[in-house]
Structures are given as structure tokens and as C-alpha cells.
Tab-separated table of C-alpha atoms and ligand atoms in Angstrom:
chain	number	residue	atom	x	y	z
A	9	MET	CA	-57.612	248.919	-30.028
A	10	ASP	CA	-58.178	245.639	-28.171
A	11	VAL	CA	-55.133	243.451	-27.599
A	12	MET	CA	-55.664	239.844	-28.807
A	13	PRO	CA	-52.610	237.940	-27.564
A	14	GLY	CA	-53.648	234.614	-29.151
A	15	LEU	CA	-55.209	236.286	-32.225
A	16	GLU	CA	-58.389	234.222	-31.689
A	17	ASN	CA	-61.061	234.964	-34.286
A	18	VAL	CA	-58.762	237.343	-36.152
A	19	VAL	CA	-59.197	236.519	-39.837
A	20	ALA	CA	-55.852	237.151	-41.520
A	21	ALA	CA	-56.493	235.609	-44.951
A	22	GLU	CA	-59.016	234.168	-47.354
A	23	THR	CA	-58.150	230.615	-48.274
A	24	ARG	CA	-59.335	227.879	-50.623
A	25	LEU	CA	-57.228	225.284	-48.848
A	26	SER	CA	-59.070	224.138	-45.739
A	27	ASP	CA	-61.823	225.033	-43.303
A	28	VAL	CA	-62.010	224.104	-39.631
A	29	ASP	CA	-65.449	224.207	-38.017
A	30	GLY	CA	-64.605	223.976	-34.332
A	31	GLU	CA	-68.176	223.965	-33.086
A	32	ARG	CA	-69.353	221.079	-35.245
A	33	GLY	CA	-66.043	219.254	-35.462
A	34	ARG	CA	-65.772	219.351	-39.235
A	35	LEU	CA	-62.687	219.744	-41.377
A	36	VAL	CA	-62.739	220.362	-45.116
A	37	ILE	CA	-59.472	220.023	-47.068
A	38	ALA	CA	-59.447	221.333	-50.661
A	39	GLY	CA	-63.210	220.910	-50.842
A	40	ALA	CA	-63.365	217.390	-49.353
A	41	ASP	CA	-64.673	216.349	-45.950
A	42	VAL	CA	-61.704	214.858	-44.085
A	43	GLU	CA	-63.797	211.969	-42.797
A	44	ARG	CA	-64.706	210.948	-46.359
A	45	MET	CA	-61.413	211.741	-48.052
A	46	GLU	CA	-60.183	208.717	-50.018
A	47	GLY	CA	-57.036	209.955	-51.721
A	48	GLY	CA	-53.557	209.577	-50.332
A	49	PHE	CA	-50.602	211.948	-50.169
A	50	GLU	CA	-50.128	212.560	-53.904
A	51	GLU	CA	-53.845	213.233	-54.433
A	52	VAL	CA	-54.113	215.683	-51.571
A	53	ALA	CA	-50.855	217.341	-52.693
A	54	ALA	CA	-52.276	217.817	-56.192
A	55	ALA	CA	-55.573	219.107	-54.772
A	56	LEU	CA	-53.992	221.577	-52.325
A	57	TRP	CA	-51.425	222.919	-54.783
A	58	SER	CA	-54.112	223.274	-57.454
A	59	ALA	CA	-56.409	225.043	-54.998
A	60	ALA	CA	-53.520	227.457	-54.369
A	61	GLY	CA	-53.386	228.255	-58.088
A	62	LEU	CA	-50.450	226.003	-59.025
A	63	ASP	CA	-50.287	223.072	-61.456
A	64	GLY	CA	-50.862	220.573	-58.649
A	65	ALA	CA	-51.022	217.361	-60.695
A	66	ALA	CA	-47.747	218.077	-62.512
A	67	MET	CA	-46.076	219.006	-59.240
A	68	ALA	CA	-47.260	215.866	-57.434
A	69	ALA	CA	-45.874	213.763	-60.288
A	70	LYS	CA	-42.403	215.212	-59.605
A	71	LEU	CA	-42.257	214.100	-55.961
A	72	GLY	CA	-40.443	210.806	-56.695
A	73	PRO	CA	-37.507	212.350	-58.609
A	74	ALA	CA	-37.398	215.177	-56.040
A	75	ARG	CA	-36.906	212.603	-53.261
A	76	VAL	CA	-33.934	211.207	-55.168
A	77	GLU	CA	-32.491	214.709	-55.535
A	78	ALA	CA	-33.001	215.401	-51.818
A	79	PHE	CA	-31.288	212.124	-50.922
A	80	SER	CA	-28.192	213.134	-52.876
A	81	ARG	CA	-27.736	215.926	-50.323
A	82	VAL	CA	-27.815	213.663	-47.259
A	83	PRO	CA	-24.033	212.953	-47.138
A	84	SER	CA	-23.280	216.669	-46.893
A	85	LEU	CA	-25.807	217.260	-44.097
A	86	GLY	CA	-24.016	215.186	-41.443
A	87	ALA	CA	-23.814	217.631	-38.543
A	88	ALA	CA	-27.349	218.948	-39.068
A	89	LEU	CA	-28.819	215.453	-39.051
A	90	ASP	CA	-26.793	214.160	-36.122
A	91	VAL	CA	-28.700	215.900	-33.343
A	92	PRO	CA	-30.892	214.080	-30.827
A	93	ASP	CA	-34.145	215.933	-31.520
A	94	GLY	CA	-35.865	215.109	-34.813
A	95	MET	CA	-37.498	218.496	-35.256
A	96	GLU	CA	-34.200	220.236	-34.624
A	97	ALA	CA	-32.595	217.949	-37.202
A	98	LEU	CA	-35.334	218.658	-39.726
A	99	ARG	CA	-35.129	222.401	-39.128
A	100	GLY	CA	-31.340	222.410	-39.533
A	101	ALA	CA	-31.207	220.052	-42.510
A	102	MET	CA	-34.060	221.741	-44.385
A	103	GLY	CA	-32.365	225.061	-43.667
A	104	GLN	CA	-29.462	223.969	-45.857
A	105	LEU	CA	-31.640	223.527	-48.933
A	106	ARG	CA	-31.206	226.185	-51.604
A	107	SER	CA	-34.218	227.968	-52.985
A	108	THR	CA	-34.545	227.756	-56.763
A	109	GLY	CA	-36.336	231.086	-56.718
A	110	GLU	CA	-39.370	229.415	-58.287
A	111	LEU	CA	-42.211	228.825	-55.857
A	112	ALA	CA	-43.686	225.660	-57.413
A	113	ARG	CA	-40.276	223.988	-57.720
A	114	ASP	CA	-39.343	224.894	-54.181
A	115	ALA	CA	-42.684	223.523	-52.958
A	116	VAL	CA	-42.015	220.117	-54.538
A	117	ASP	CA	-38.398	220.112	-53.344
A	118	VAL	CA	-39.180	220.875	-49.701
A	119	THR	CA	-42.085	218.417	-49.639
A	120	ALA	CA	-39.871	215.635	-50.966
A	121	ALA	CA	-36.954	216.650	-48.756
A	122	ALA	CA	-39.016	216.625	-45.558
A	123	ALA	CA	-39.722	212.900	-45.983
A	124	VAL	CA	-36.181	212.006	-47.061
A	125	LEU	CA	-34.435	213.999	-44.324
A	126	ALA	CA	-36.787	212.923	-41.524
A	127	ALA	CA	-36.261	209.285	-42.528
A	128	ALA	CA	-32.473	209.726	-42.801
A	129	TRP	CA	-32.392	211.295	-39.329
A	130	ALA	CA	-34.325	208.358	-37.851
A	131	ARG	CA	-32.017	205.779	-39.452
A	132	ARG	CA	-28.825	207.510	-38.353
A	133	ARG	CA	-30.181	207.953	-34.852
A	134	ALA	CA	-30.817	204.212	-34.714
A	135	GLY	CA	-27.274	203.538	-35.950
A	136	GLN	CA	-28.564	202.084	-39.210
A	137	PRO	CA	-27.550	202.932	-42.780
A	138	VAL	CA	-29.731	205.475	-44.557
A	139	LEU	CA	-31.941	204.028	-47.304
A	140	ALA	CA	-32.248	205.563	-50.771
A	141	PRO	CA	-35.675	206.569	-52.060
A	142	ASP	CA	-37.533	204.690	-54.778
A	143	PRO	CA	-38.899	207.341	-57.137
A	144	ALA	CA	-41.560	204.947	-58.442
A	145	ALA	CA	-43.035	204.306	-54.982
A	146	GLY	CA	-45.835	206.301	-53.395
A	147	HIS	CA	-44.629	209.063	-51.087
A	148	ALA	CA	-46.018	207.506	-47.880
A	149	ASP	CA	-44.808	204.049	-48.830
A	150	ASP	CA	-41.329	205.335	-49.644
A	151	PHE	CA	-41.117	207.396	-46.451
A	152	LEU	CA	-42.130	204.382	-44.361
A	153	ARG	CA	-39.530	202.144	-45.994
A	154	MET	CA	-36.759	204.750	-45.765
A	155	ALA	CA	-37.595	205.420	-42.101
A	156	SER	CA	-38.324	201.936	-40.777
A	157	GLY	CA	-36.570	199.646	-43.237
A	158	SER	CA	-39.736	197.737	-44.149
A	159	VAL	CA	-43.227	198.223	-45.545
A	160	SER	CA	-46.499	196.367	-45.737
A	161	PRO	CA	-49.585	197.426	-47.661
A	162	ALA	CA	-51.600	197.900	-44.438
A	163	ARG	CA	-48.940	200.026	-42.741
A	164	SER	CA	-48.355	202.126	-45.879
A	165	ARG	CA	-52.083	202.704	-46.270
A	166	ALA	CA	-52.437	203.778	-42.650
A	167	LEU	CA	-49.500	206.195	-42.957
A	168	ASP	CA	-50.843	207.546	-46.246
A	169	ARG	CA	-54.186	208.215	-44.538
A	170	TYR	CA	-52.340	209.977	-41.717
A	171	LEU	CA	-50.219	212.198	-44.000
A	172	ALA	CA	-53.214	213.200	-46.138
A	173	THR	CA	-55.329	213.946	-43.060
A	174	VAL	CA	-52.792	216.264	-41.412
A	175	SER	CA	-51.881	218.031	-44.675
A	176	ASP	CA	-53.701	221.230	-43.800
A	177	HIS	CA	-55.719	222.707	-40.958
A	178	GLY	CA	-56.795	226.310	-41.370
A	179	MET	CA	-54.689	229.096	-39.916
A	180	ASN	CA	-52.815	226.995	-37.354
A	181	ALA	CA	-49.663	228.472	-35.795
A	182	SER	CA	-47.088	226.980	-38.171
A	183	THR	CA	-49.185	227.803	-41.234
A	184	PHE	CA	-49.522	231.374	-40.044
A	185	VAL	CA	-45.749	231.499	-39.614
A	186	ALA	CA	-45.279	230.186	-43.165
A	187	ARG	CA	-47.632	232.857	-44.483
A	188	VAL	CA	-45.923	235.637	-42.512
A	189	VAL	CA	-42.514	234.665	-43.904
A	190	THR	CA	-43.879	234.414	-47.444
A	191	SER	CA	-45.594	237.779	-47.074
A	192	THR	CA	-42.190	239.435	-46.708
A	193	GLY	CA	-41.276	238.252	-50.207
A	194	SER	CA	-39.023	235.522	-48.844
A	195	ASP	CA	-38.764	232.053	-50.411
A	196	VAL	CA	-40.647	228.824	-49.663
A	197	VAL	CA	-37.621	227.104	-48.116
A	198	SER	CA	-37.455	229.885	-45.514
A	199	SER	CA	-41.219	229.711	-44.903
A	200	VAL	CA	-41.063	225.963	-44.313
A	201	VAL	CA	-38.011	226.152	-42.038
A	202	ALA	CA	-39.751	228.781	-39.909
A	203	ALA	CA	-42.934	226.686	-39.854
A	204	ILE	CA	-40.977	223.650	-38.643
A	205	GLY	CA	-39.763	225.792	-35.749
A	206	ALA	CA	-43.372	226.600	-34.856
A	207	LEU	CA	-44.571	223.007	-35.205
A	208	LYS	CA	-41.829	221.866	-32.832
A	209	GLY	CA	-43.571	223.380	-29.799
A	210	PRO	CA	-45.537	221.007	-27.537
A	211	LEU	CA	-48.674	223.142	-27.784
A	212	HIS	CA	-48.725	222.579	-31.546
A	213	GLY	CA	-47.076	219.484	-32.998
A	214	GLY	CA	-45.012	218.127	-30.178
A	215	ALA	CA	-47.675	216.136	-28.310
A	216	PRO	CA	-47.920	212.676	-29.947
A	217	GLY	CA	-44.675	211.330	-28.447
A	218	PRO	CA	-45.766	212.420	-24.943
A	219	VAL	CA	-49.212	210.831	-25.530
A	220	LEU	CA	-47.487	207.493	-25.977
A	221	ASP	CA	-45.355	208.131	-22.887
A	222	MET	CA	-48.625	208.747	-21.048
A	223	LEU	CA	-50.181	205.492	-22.294
A	224	ASP	CA	-47.015	203.654	-21.251
A	225	ALA	CA	-47.075	205.248	-17.806
A	226	ILE	CA	-50.762	204.374	-17.340
A	227	GLY	CA	-50.222	200.819	-18.571
A	228	THR	CA	-53.712	199.411	-17.977
A	229	ALA	CA	-57.149	201.004	-18.225
A	230	ASP	CA	-57.927	200.552	-14.526
A	231	ARG	CA	-55.021	202.853	-13.645
A	232	ALA	CA	-56.121	205.713	-15.931
A	233	LYS	CA	-58.258	207.603	-13.449
A	234	ALA	CA	-55.657	207.777	-10.675
A	235	TRP	CA	-52.845	208.661	-13.088
A	236	LEU	CA	-54.809	211.447	-14.773
A	237	ALA	CA	-55.997	212.812	-11.421
A	238	ALA	CA	-52.391	213.033	-10.202
A	239	GLU	CA	-51.329	214.877	-13.382
A	240	LEU	CA	-54.130	217.385	-13.078
A	241	ALA	CA	-53.474	217.843	-9.358
A	242	ALA	CA	-49.844	218.630	-10.208
A	243	GLY	CA	-51.110	221.325	-12.614
A	244	ARG	CA	-49.962	219.482	-15.728
A	245	ARG	CA	-51.915	219.285	-18.972
A	246	ILE	CA	-53.083	216.005	-20.432
A	247	MET	CA	-51.323	215.617	-23.752
A	248	GLY	CA	-53.527	214.960	-26.771
A	249	MET	CA	-56.515	216.654	-25.136
A	250	GLY	CA	-57.885	220.116	-25.869
A	251	HIS	CA	-57.765	222.378	-28.880
A	252	ARG	CA	-57.803	226.085	-29.572
A	253	ILE	CA	-60.565	225.764	-32.172
A	254	TYR	CA	-62.448	222.486	-31.615
A	255	ARG	CA	-65.114	222.511	-28.935
A	256	VAL	CA	-65.958	218.908	-29.783
A	257	ARG	CA	-63.788	215.930	-30.600
A	258	ASP	CA	-61.273	216.577	-33.365
A	259	PRO	CA	-62.624	214.856	-36.522
A	260	ARG	CA	-59.114	213.671	-37.373
A	261	ALA	CA	-59.057	211.570	-34.200
A	262	ALA	CA	-62.004	209.619	-35.643
A	263	VAL	CA	-60.245	209.184	-39.006
A	264	PHE	CA	-57.203	207.655	-37.308
A	265	GLU	CA	-59.297	205.525	-34.997
A	266	ARG	CA	-61.182	204.123	-37.995
A	267	ALA	CA	-57.981	203.557	-39.965
A	268	LEU	CA	-56.629	201.596	-37.007
A	269	GLU	CA	-59.818	199.553	-36.683
A	270	THR	CA	-59.951	198.702	-40.383
A	271	MET	CA	-56.346	197.658	-40.490
A	272	ALA	CA	-56.160	196.058	-37.058
A	273	ALA	CA	-55.838	192.511	-38.379
A	274	ALA	CA	-52.883	193.441	-40.600
A	275	LEU	CA	-51.092	195.630	-38.066
A	276	PRO	CA	-48.457	194.412	-35.606
A	277	ALA	CA	-49.438	192.524	-32.479
A	278	GLY	CA	-50.318	194.889	-29.658
A	279	ALA	CA	-51.967	197.533	-31.859
A	280	THR	CA	-55.465	196.422	-30.862
A	281	GLU	CA	-54.638	196.491	-27.148
A	282	ARG	CA	-53.049	199.911	-27.532
A	283	LEU	CA	-56.178	201.224	-29.240
A	284	ALA	CA	-58.388	199.824	-26.454
A	285	LEU	CA	-56.181	201.459	-23.803
A	286	ALA	CA	-56.188	204.776	-25.692
A	287	ARG	CA	-59.979	204.716	-25.867
A	288	ALA	CA	-60.284	204.029	-22.145
A	289	VAL	CA	-57.829	206.825	-21.299
A	290	GLU	CA	-59.621	209.226	-23.645
A	291	ARG	CA	-62.977	208.438	-22.013
A	292	GLU	CA	-61.568	209.030	-18.540
A	293	ALA	CA	-59.666	212.193	-19.514
A	294	THR	CA	-62.722	213.644	-21.259
A	295	SER	CA	-64.937	213.075	-18.269
A	296	MET	CA	-62.382	214.471	-15.790
A	297	LEU	CA	-61.630	217.542	-17.904
A	298	THR	CA	-65.341	218.171	-18.450
A	299	ALA	CA	-65.862	218.056	-14.677
A	300	LYS	CA	-62.925	220.443	-14.203
A	301	HIS	CA	-63.923	222.848	-16.986
A	302	PRO	CA	-67.699	222.513	-17.444
A	303	GLU	CA	-67.693	225.835	-19.327
A	304	ARG	CA	-65.161	224.668	-21.910
A	305	PRO	CA	-65.353	221.246	-23.539
A	306	ILE	CA	-61.884	219.660	-23.742
A	307	ALA	CA	-61.882	216.621	-26.027
A	308	ALA	CA	-59.282	214.496	-27.807
A	309	ASN	CA	-57.246	216.289	-30.448
A	310	VAL	CA	-55.468	214.996	-33.551
A	311	GLU	CA	-52.389	213.979	-31.619
A	312	PHE	CA	-54.111	211.521	-29.314
A	313	TYR	CA	-54.706	208.860	-31.964
A	314	THR	CA	-51.755	210.020	-34.057
A	315	ALA	CA	-49.613	208.436	-31.368
A	316	VAL	CA	-51.434	205.116	-31.570
A	317	LEU	CA	-51.524	205.118	-35.374
A	318	LEU	CA	-47.867	205.990	-35.917
A	319	GLU	CA	-46.783	203.418	-33.370
A	320	ALA	CA	-48.848	200.737	-35.127
A	321	VAL	CA	-47.307	201.781	-38.442
A	322	GLY	CA	-43.888	201.020	-36.962
A	323	LEU	CA	-42.327	204.457	-36.599
A	324	PRO	CA	-40.267	205.308	-33.501
A	325	ARG	CA	-41.912	207.898	-31.267
A	326	ALA	CA	-39.049	210.339	-31.711
A	327	LEU	CA	-40.111	210.502	-35.362
A	328	PHE	CA	-43.772	211.358	-34.647
A	329	SER	CA	-43.438	215.143	-34.774
A	330	PRO	CA	-41.164	215.074	-37.857
A	331	THR	CA	-43.768	212.809	-39.496
A	332	PHE	CA	-46.414	215.440	-38.763
A	333	ALA	CA	-44.146	217.899	-40.627
A	334	VAL	CA	-43.822	215.450	-43.552
A	335	GLY	CA	-47.620	215.739	-43.985
A	336	ARG	CA	-48.141	219.386	-43.017
A	337	VAL	CA	-45.446	220.648	-45.402
A	338	LEU	CA	-48.131	220.367	-48.090
A	339	GLY	CA	-50.305	222.900	-46.304
A	340	TRP	CA	-47.363	225.200	-45.623
A	341	THR	CA	-46.304	225.284	-49.270
A	342	ALA	CA	-49.870	225.708	-50.558
A	343	HIS	CA	-50.493	228.551	-48.099
A	344	ALA	CA	-47.201	230.126	-49.141
A	345	ALA	CA	-48.423	230.101	-52.758
A	346	GLU	CA	-51.774	231.585	-51.738
A	347	GLN	CA	-50.141	234.252	-49.608
A	348	ALA	CA	-47.636	235.168	-52.326
A	349	ARG	CA	-50.536	235.887	-54.691
A	350	THR	CA	-51.989	238.455	-52.303
A	351	GLY	CA	-48.734	240.424	-52.354
A	352	ARG	CA	-49.642	241.788	-48.932
A	353	LEU	CA	-47.112	242.037	-46.073
A	354	ILE	CA	-48.529	240.643	-42.801
A	355	ARG	CA	-47.695	243.178	-40.167
A	356	PRO	CA	-49.937	243.351	-37.090
A	357	ALA	CA	-49.650	245.982	-34.370
A	358	SER	CA	-48.679	245.977	-30.714
A	359	ARG	CA	-49.642	248.290	-27.886
A	360	TYR	CA	-46.640	249.836	-26.158
A	361	VAL	CA	-46.908	249.603	-22.359
A	362	GLY	CA	-43.300	250.489	-21.484
A	363	PRO	CA	-41.969	253.797	-20.242
A	364	ARG	CA	-41.856	256.787	-22.553
A	365	PRO	CA	-39.133	259.411	-22.597
A	366	ASP	CA	-40.116	262.705	-20.940
B	8	COA	N1	-55.200	219.250	-19.958
B	8	COA	C1	-55.605	219.926	-18.866
B	8	COA	N2	-56.166	221.141	-18.907
B	8	COA	C2	-56.330	221.696	-20.101
B	8	COA	C3	-55.937	221.052	-21.289
B	8	COA	C4	-55.355	219.789	-21.175
B	8	COA	N3	-54.931	219.122	-22.267
B	8	COA	N4	-56.220	221.850	-22.333
B	8	COA	C5	-56.761	222.966	-21.829
B	8	COA	N5	-56.826	222.869	-20.471
B	8	COA	C6	-57.341	223.869	-19.557
B	8	COA	C7	-56.286	224.930	-19.295
B	8	COA	O1	-55.447	224.579	-18.208
B	8	COA	C8	-57.123	226.135	-18.989
B	8	COA	O2	-57.546	226.061	-17.660
B	8	COA	P1	-57.386	227.301	-16.646
B	8	COA	O3	-58.164	228.390	-17.284
B	8	COA	O4	-57.932	226.771	-15.383
B	8	COA	O5	-55.915	227.555	-16.633
B	8	COA	C9	-58.359	225.946	-19.879
B	8	COA	O6	-58.420	224.555	-20.170
B	8	COA	C10	-58.253	226.722	-21.175
B	8	COA	O7	-57.000	226.453	-21.745
B	8	COA	P2	-56.244	227.417	-22.774
B	8	COA	O8	-54.778	227.269	-22.558
B	8	COA	O9	-56.837	228.784	-22.754
B	8	COA	O10	-56.675	226.791	-24.114
B	8	COA	P3	-55.941	226.947	-25.486
B	8	COA	O11	-56.948	227.209	-26.501
B	8	COA	O12	-54.806	227.885	-25.447
B	8	COA	O13	-55.329	225.469	-25.555
B	8	COA	C11	-54.072	223.699	-26.310
B	8	COA	C12	-55.229	224.652	-26.610
B	8	COA	C13	-53.956	222.659	-27.419
B	8	COA	C14	-52.770	224.498	-26.248
B	8	COA	C15	-54.311	222.996	-24.945
B	8	COA	O14	-55.551	222.336	-24.957
B	8	COA	C16	-53.179	222.047	-24.537
B	8	COA	O15	-52.184	222.491	-23.977
B	8	COA	N6	-53.332	220.718	-24.831
B	8	COA	C17	-52.313	219.751	-24.486
B	8	COA	C18	-51.194	219.741	-25.534
B	8	COA	C19	-51.646	219.143	-26.866
B	8	COA	O16	-52.319	218.129	-26.911
B	8	COA	N7	-51.211	219.791	-27.948
B	8	COA	C20	-51.555	219.370	-29.294
B	8	COA	C21	-52.573	220.282	-29.905
B	8	COA	S1	-53.163	219.734	-31.438
């Protein structure tokens, strides 16, 4: 048997949730092309949960009250939320949720809780009082207000676009983790906590903060080439570039770029300049990486423009990866439901290369 350390091209499940075409740079989520998707968080939640065989519309309608319920737990989560890393906080705080034993209820609860707990962490970290959810508000709108203390229609719309766009993405590492945990017969809370652990890694969901650090360090477009050359010479990777599946530009980068363009006039001062700098850095990085790896196209991934979008929306960069989790929790829970229906334990093999007893 061949060993496949990264499991590339190993098909571990059939899914109705999303399809990633890495050669053509296309992403379909619950039957819709990501570049033409109009609906926000609640719509994509309903679509993904329905595609997984659940009553998606009824579940999505329960998100508001579930945020209120999650908020009632915040006072008892103190120690878990008071850690410097947002993903660690989310992992610890979500880990204290109790499973109801009912998959659909758990899915709504963890989805609501991810937004509430990520926002509460950000507020406490900034030394500000936590803000209670408004069950009548849209999920993205409510998350933005709870996290940043203010909202505007343009910023809420941009964040809603972001959360819907990152909701699912084929058999990515954290989704696989969620499916593996579910396949053991465990509950959705456990699947999501494990998935958060996987998303925390810089090769998966941890890059958008560092992308912004990179843009800060570069400062102006004329300095991009020298800065990137020094990084590559030092053997470091350029954050926000490259993807395991895409051999062309990640289609989600274009969605975020367009969202930023459309909303530029209503976004805070500086957003337009940031976008121009990001585009210049992307152009330079693409051309340098293509020269370095002519055999393997390395283009911008989702996290490149995530950084610019989430900054424009007014979220602190420490909250970028937790915000990714606030969107991706939809995919995790839908995949958990799909996996549970198969009833099949995921249990790959390994090849022993250690010593054997005589
Ligand atoms: N900067 C510089 N070089 C890169 C690179 C990047 N962002 N991405 C890939 N490469 C290079 C690797 O160094 C490797 O070169 P080598 O063979 O000379 O060592 C080659 O391209 C193949 O890389 P590999 O690690 O096999 O690709 P992968 O499929 O495992 O990588 C990522 C996918 C995402 C892990 C990788 O592109 C990366 O680390 N990107 C930066 C982090 C990031 O943006 N993460 C968010 C992902 S959504």
C-alpha cells in the first residue's frame, strides 16, 4: 500500500455540501457558485443544514435565541475566555458547552455560541464590557456589534458576505477532523472543538493576522519586492499565498476583493489604500513565487483578502481566525450531520516502520 502523508486525492466521503475545483478555481456551496452567492449567514446555514438532511430553515430561525442562551454562559467561562490567543479561548470556552445529545440542536447551539464567545473574548481582551446579543438581529450584524461595539449596514454586509463565503470548503483539514470525531459516534460539540484545534494552525486558518502584519511591514507598494525577496531568501513562506487544492487564484479572494470595492465608499478611511497595497503585494508575490516554482502555480488564497476585509469591517486582527471559525462552524456541523448518517467509523491505516520483536 502506498503511504499518502497528506491524504491528497484520497476521497473519504460523498458530500452534498460543497465542491472545490482547484484547477478551474471554482467553489460550489450547497449548489450555488460562491462568486454568485447572494444570501448571507442565515441563508447559507439553512442551505447547508438542509443539504445535510436536517430542517435547515427551522434551525437557522433559532440562531437568535441560541445566541442569547450562549451569552448566559459567559459569566461562568471566565478563565477559559481570559487567555491571550483567541483560538485557544474559543477552543476552551466551546469545550465547556454541554451536548444536548440531539445533533440538530447541538449544531444550532455551537454555531450561535461561536459568535457569542469569540465576541466576548475580543471585548474582554480589550478591557471592555461584554455586549449581550440581540436575538432579532442578523447573525453577522449581531456578531459585529458584540465584537466591535458598533455596526453600519456596509460593514455588516461585508462581514455577512465573508461568513457565508467561508462557511464550507470541501474536505479541508478541520472539516475532516470534525467528520472523524463524528464518525466515532461522538457529539457535535466535541467535533467542533476538535475542528477549532485544527483551524488554529497557521497552515489552515491562522494566516490572515500574519497577512496584515506583512502588509504593515511592507508599508508601501514600492517596498514589496525587496521585502518578499528577503522573506523567501530566509526560507519563510509568504502568508496568504498558496493552497493545497487551488492551482489558480482562490475564488473567495475575488469575492472579498469585490465586496471591498463595492463597499469602499462606506468603509472606514484607509480601506481603499489597504486594498491597493494588498493588490500590489499580491501581484509581486505571485510573480516571484511563479519564478521560484514554475512547475507549481502559487496564487493568493482566501486569507489574503480576508485580512483586508476583516480589517475594513473593524475587527481586531487577533479576532480574524476566530471569525473564520464563526463562519466555518456551519460547514463543520453540516458535515457532522452528513457523516453521522453514514454510520461509518473513519479509520485509515499506517505502515509500521519501527523495529519488530525477534
Ligand atoms: N510561500 C512560499 N513558498 C510556498 C508557499 C508560500 N506561501 N506555498 C507553497 N510554497 C512552496 C513550498 O515551500 C514548497 O517548495 P519546496 O518544494 O521548494 O519546499 C512548494 O511551494 C510546495 O509546497 P507544499 O508545502 O507542498 O504545498 P502544500 O500543498 O502543502 O501547501 C499551504 C499549501 C497553504 C500549506 C502553503 O501554500 C502555505 O504554507 N501557505 C502559506 C500559509 C497560508 O497562507 N495558509 C492559509 C491557507 S488557506
